[in-house]
N, CA, C and O atoms as a GROMACS GRO file, in nm:
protein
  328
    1UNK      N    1   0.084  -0.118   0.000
    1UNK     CA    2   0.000   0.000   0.000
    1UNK      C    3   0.088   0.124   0.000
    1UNK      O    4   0.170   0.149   0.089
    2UNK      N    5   0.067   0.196  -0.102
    2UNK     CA    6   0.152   0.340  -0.083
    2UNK      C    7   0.080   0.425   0.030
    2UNK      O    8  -0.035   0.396   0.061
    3UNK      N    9   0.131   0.504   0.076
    3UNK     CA   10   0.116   0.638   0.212
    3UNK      C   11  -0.007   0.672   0.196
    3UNK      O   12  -0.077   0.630   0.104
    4UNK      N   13  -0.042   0.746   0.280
    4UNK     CA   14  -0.201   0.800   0.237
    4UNK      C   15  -0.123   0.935   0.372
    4UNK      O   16  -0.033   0.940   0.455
    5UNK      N   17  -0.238   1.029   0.313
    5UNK     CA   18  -0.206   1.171   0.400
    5UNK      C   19  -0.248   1.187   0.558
    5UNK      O   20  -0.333   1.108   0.599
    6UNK      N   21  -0.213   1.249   0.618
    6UNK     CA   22  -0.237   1.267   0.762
    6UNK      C   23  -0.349   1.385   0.772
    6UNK      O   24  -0.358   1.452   0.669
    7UNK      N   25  -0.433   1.420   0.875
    7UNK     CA   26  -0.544   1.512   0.887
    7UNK      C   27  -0.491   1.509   1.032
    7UNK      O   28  -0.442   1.419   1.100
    8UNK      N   29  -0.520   1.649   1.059
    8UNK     CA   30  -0.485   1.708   1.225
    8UNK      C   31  -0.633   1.779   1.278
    8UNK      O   32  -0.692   1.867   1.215
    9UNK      N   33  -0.678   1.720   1.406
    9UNK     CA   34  -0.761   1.785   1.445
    9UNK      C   35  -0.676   1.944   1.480
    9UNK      O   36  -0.554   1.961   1.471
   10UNK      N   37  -0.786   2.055   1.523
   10UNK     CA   38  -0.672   2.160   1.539
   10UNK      C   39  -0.617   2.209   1.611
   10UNK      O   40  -0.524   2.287   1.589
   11UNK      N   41  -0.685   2.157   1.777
   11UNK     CA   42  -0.621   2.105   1.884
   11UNK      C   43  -0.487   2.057   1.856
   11UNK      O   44  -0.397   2.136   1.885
   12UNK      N   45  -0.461   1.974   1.819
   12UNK     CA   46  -0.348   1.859   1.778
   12UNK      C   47  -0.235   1.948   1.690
   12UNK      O   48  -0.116   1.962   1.720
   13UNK      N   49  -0.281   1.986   1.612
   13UNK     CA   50  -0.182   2.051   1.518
   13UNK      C   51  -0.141   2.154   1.593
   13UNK      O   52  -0.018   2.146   1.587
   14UNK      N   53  -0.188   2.309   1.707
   14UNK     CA   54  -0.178   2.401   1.766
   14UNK      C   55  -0.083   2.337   1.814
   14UNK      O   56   0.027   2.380   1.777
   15UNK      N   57  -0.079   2.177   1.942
   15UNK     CA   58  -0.020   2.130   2.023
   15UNK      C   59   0.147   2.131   1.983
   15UNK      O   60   0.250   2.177   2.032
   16UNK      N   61   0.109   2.051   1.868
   16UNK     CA   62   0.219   2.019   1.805
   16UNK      C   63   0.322   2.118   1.775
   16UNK      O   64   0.437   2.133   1.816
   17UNK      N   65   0.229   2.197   1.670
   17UNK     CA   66   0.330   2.341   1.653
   17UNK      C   67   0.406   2.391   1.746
   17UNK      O   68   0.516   2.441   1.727
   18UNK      N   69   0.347   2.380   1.854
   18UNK     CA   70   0.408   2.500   1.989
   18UNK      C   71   0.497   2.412   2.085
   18UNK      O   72   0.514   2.456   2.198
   19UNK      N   73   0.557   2.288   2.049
   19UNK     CA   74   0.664   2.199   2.042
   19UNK      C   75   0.800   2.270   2.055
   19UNK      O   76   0.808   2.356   1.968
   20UNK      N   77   0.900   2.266   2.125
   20UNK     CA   78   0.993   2.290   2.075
   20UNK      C   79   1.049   2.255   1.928
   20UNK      O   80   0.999   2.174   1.849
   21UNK      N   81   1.124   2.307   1.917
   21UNK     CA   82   1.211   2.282   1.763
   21UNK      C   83   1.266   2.137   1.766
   21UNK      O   84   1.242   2.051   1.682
   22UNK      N   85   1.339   2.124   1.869
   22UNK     CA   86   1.423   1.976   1.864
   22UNK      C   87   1.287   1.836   1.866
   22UNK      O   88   1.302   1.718   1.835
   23UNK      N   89   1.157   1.911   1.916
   23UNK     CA   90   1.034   1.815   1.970
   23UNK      C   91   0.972   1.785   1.902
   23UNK      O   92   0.905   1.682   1.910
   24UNK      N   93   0.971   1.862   1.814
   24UNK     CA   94   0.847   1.825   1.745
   24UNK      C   95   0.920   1.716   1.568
   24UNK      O   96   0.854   1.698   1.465
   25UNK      N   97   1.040   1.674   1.590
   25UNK     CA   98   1.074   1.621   1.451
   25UNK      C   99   1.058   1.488   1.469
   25UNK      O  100   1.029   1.436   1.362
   26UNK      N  101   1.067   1.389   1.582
   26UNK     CA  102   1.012   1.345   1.646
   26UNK      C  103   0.860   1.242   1.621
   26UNK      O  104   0.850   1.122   1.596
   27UNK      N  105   0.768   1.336   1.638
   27UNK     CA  106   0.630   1.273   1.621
   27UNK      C  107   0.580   1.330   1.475
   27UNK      O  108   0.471   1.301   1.426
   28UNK      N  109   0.666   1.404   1.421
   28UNK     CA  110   0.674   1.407   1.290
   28UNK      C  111   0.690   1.298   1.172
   28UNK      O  112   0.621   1.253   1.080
   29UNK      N  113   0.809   1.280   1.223
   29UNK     CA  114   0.920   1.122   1.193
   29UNK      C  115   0.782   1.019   1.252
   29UNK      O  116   0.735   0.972   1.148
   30UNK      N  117   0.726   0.983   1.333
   30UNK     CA  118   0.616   0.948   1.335
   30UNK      C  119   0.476   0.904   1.277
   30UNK      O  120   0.430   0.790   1.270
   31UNK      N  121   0.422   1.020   1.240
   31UNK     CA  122   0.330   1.028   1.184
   31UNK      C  123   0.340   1.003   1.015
   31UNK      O  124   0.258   0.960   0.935
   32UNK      N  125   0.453   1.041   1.005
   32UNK     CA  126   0.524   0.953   0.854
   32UNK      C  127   0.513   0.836   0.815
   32UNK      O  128   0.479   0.783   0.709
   33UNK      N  129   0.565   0.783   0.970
   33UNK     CA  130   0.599   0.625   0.967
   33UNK      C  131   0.410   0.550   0.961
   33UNK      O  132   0.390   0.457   0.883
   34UNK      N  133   0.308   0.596   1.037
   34UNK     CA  134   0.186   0.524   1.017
   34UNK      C  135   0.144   0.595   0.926
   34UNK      O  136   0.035   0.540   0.908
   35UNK      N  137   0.151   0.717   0.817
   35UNK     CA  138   0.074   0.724   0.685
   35UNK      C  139   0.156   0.598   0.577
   35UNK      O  140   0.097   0.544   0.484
   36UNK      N  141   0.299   0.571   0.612
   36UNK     CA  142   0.319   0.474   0.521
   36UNK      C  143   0.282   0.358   0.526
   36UNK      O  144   0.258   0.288   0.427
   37UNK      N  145   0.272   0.316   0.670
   37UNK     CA  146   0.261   0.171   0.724
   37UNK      C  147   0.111   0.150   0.852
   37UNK      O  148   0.134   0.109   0.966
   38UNK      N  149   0.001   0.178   0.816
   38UNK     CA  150  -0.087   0.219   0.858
   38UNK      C  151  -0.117   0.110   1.044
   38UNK      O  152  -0.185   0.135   1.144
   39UNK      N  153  -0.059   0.036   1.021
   39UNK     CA  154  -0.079  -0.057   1.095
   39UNK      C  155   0.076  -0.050   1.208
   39UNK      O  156   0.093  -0.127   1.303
   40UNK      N  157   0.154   0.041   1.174
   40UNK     CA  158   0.273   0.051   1.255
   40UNK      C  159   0.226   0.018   1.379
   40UNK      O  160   0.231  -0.094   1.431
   41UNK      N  161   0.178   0.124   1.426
   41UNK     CA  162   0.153   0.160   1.578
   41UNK      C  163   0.030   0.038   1.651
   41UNK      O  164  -0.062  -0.033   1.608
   42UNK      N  165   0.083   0.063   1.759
   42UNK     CA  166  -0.040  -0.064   1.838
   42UNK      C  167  -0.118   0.002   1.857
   42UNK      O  168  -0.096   0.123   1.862
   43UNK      N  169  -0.272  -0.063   1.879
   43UNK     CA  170  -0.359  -0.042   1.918
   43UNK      C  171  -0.417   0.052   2.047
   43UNK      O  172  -0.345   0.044   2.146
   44UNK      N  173  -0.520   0.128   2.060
   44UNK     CA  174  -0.499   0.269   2.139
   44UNK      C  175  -0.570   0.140   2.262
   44UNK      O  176  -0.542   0.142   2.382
   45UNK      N  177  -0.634   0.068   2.215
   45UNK     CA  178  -0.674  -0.014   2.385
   45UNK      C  179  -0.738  -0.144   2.292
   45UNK      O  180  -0.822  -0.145   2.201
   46UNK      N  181  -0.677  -0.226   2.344
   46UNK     CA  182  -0.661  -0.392   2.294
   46UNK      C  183  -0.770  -0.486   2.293
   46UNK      O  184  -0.787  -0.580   2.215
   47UNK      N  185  -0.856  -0.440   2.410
   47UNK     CA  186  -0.961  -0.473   2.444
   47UNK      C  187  -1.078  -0.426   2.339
   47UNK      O  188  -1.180  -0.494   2.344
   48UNK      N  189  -1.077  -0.317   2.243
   48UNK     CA  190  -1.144  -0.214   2.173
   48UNK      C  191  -1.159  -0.344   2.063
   48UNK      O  192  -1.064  -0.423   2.061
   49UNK      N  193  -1.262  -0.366   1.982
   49UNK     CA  194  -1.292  -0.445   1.866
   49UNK      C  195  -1.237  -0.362   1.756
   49UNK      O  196  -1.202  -0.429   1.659
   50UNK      N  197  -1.216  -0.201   1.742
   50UNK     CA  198  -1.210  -0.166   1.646
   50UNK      C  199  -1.031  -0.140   1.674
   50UNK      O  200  -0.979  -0.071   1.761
   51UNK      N  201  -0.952  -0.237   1.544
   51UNK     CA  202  -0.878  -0.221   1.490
   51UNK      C  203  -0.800  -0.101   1.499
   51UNK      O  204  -0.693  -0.082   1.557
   52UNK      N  205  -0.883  -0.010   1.419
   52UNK     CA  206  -0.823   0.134   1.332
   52UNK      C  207  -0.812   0.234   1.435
   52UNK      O  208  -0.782   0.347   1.396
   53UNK      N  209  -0.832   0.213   1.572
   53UNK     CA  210  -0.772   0.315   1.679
   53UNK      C  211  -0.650   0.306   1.741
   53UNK      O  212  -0.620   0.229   1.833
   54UNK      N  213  -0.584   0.386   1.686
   54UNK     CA  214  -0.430   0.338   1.725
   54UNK      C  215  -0.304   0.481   1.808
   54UNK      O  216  -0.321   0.602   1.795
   55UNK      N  217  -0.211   0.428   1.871
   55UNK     CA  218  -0.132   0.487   1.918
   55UNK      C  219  -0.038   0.544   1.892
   55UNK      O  220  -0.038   0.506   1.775
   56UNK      N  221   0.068   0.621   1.898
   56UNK     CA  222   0.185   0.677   1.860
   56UNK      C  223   0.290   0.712   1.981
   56UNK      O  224   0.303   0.832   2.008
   57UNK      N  225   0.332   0.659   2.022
   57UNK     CA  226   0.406   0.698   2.139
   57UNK      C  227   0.576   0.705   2.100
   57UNK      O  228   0.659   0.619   2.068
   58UNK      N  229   0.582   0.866   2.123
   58UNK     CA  230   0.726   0.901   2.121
   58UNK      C  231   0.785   0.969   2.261
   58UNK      O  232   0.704   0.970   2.353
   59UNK      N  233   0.922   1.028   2.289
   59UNK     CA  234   0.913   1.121   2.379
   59UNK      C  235   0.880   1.252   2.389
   59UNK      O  236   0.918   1.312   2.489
   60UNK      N  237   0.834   1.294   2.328
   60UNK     CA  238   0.847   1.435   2.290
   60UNK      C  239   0.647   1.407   2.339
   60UNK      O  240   0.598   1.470   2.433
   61UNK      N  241   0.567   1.311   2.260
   61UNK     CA  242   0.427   1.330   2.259
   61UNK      C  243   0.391   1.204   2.251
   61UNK      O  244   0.470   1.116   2.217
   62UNK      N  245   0.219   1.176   2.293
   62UNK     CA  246   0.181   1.073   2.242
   62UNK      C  247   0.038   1.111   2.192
   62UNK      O  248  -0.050   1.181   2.241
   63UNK      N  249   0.049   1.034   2.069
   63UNK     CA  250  -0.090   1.111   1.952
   63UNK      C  251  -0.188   0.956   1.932
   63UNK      O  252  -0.164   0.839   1.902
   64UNK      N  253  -0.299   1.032   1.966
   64UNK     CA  254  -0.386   0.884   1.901
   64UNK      C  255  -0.446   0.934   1.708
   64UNK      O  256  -0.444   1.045   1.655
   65UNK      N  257  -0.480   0.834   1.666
   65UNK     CA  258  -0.486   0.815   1.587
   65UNK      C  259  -0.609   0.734   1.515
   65UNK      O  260  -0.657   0.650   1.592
   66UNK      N  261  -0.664   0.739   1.404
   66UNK     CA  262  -0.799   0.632   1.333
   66UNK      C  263  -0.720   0.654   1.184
   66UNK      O  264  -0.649   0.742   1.137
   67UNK      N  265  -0.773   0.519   1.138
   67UNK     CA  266  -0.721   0.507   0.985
   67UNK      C  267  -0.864   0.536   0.926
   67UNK      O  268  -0.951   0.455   0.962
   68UNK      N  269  -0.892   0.611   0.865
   68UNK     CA  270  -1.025   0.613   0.771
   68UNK      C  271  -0.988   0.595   0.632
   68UNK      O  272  -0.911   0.665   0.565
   69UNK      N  273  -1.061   0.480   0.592
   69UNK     CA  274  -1.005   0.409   0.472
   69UNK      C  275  -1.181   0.453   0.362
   69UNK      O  276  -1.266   0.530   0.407
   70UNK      N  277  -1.191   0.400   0.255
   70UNK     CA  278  -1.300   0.461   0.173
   70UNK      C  279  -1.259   0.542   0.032
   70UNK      O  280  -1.155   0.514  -0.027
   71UNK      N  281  -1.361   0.655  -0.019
   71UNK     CA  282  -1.302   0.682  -0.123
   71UNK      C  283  -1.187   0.807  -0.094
   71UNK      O  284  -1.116   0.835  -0.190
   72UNK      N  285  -1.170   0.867   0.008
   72UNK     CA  286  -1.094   0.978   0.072
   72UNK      C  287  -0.971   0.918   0.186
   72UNK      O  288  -0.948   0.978   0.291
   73UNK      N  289  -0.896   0.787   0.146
   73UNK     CA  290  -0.794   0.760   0.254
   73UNK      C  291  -0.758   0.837   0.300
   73UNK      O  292  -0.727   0.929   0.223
   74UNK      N  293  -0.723   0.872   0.513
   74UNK     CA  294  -0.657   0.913   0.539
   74UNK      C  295  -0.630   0.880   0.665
   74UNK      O  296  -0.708   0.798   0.714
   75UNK      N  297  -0.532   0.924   0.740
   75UNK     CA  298  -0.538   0.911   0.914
   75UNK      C  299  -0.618   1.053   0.961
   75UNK      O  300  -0.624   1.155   0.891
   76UNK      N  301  -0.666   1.041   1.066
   76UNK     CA  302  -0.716   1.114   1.176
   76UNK      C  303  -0.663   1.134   1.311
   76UNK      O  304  -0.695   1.081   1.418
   77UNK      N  305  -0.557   1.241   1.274
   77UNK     CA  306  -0.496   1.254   1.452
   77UNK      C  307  -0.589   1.366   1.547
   77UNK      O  308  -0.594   1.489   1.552
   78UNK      N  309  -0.638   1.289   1.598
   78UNK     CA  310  -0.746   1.334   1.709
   78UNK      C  311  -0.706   1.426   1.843
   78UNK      O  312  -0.736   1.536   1.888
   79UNK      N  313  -0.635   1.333   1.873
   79UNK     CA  314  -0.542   1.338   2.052
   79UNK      C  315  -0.410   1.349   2.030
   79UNK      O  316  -0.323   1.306   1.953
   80UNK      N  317  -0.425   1.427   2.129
   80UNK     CA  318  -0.222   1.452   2.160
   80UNK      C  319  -0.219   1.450   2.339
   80UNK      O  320  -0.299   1.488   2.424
   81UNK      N  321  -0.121   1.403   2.344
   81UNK     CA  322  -0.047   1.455   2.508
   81UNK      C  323   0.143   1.492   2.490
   81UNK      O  324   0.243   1.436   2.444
   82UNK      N  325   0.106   1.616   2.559
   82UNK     CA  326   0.240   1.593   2.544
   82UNK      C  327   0.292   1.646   2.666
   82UNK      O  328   0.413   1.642   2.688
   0.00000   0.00000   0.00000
């Protein structure tokens, strides 16, 4: 499967932005890695039936995530903590 694009809630993206410089390359390098490989990251809670809710855990942040697949592929980064 080739990459599909990332979508930022705008919560998430604000969060992100206001990262330090060294912080934010990070969950960048990240979010790269599950638009290419959609299934990288584990599951946001194991117990959950649905698959496509998934995790990202770096140091800098940890971002949840949904794969929305259909005629508009993309991820959905929802949540951040950082």
């Amino acid at each position: 499967m080739t990459a599909i694009p990332a979508r930022f809630a705008a919560n998430v993206g604000e969060t992100i932005k206001n990262l330090p410089v060294p912080d934010k390359e990070e969950p960048h390098n990240a979010v790269l890695r599950a638009c290419s490989d959609l299934w990288s990251w584990p599951q946001a809670d194991t117990h959950e039936m649905d698959e496509t809710v998934r995790v990202i855990t770096t140091s800098a942040a940890i971002a949840h995530y949904v794969i929305l697949m259909g005629p508009d592929p993309h991820l959905w980064v929802f949540a951040t903590t950082v």
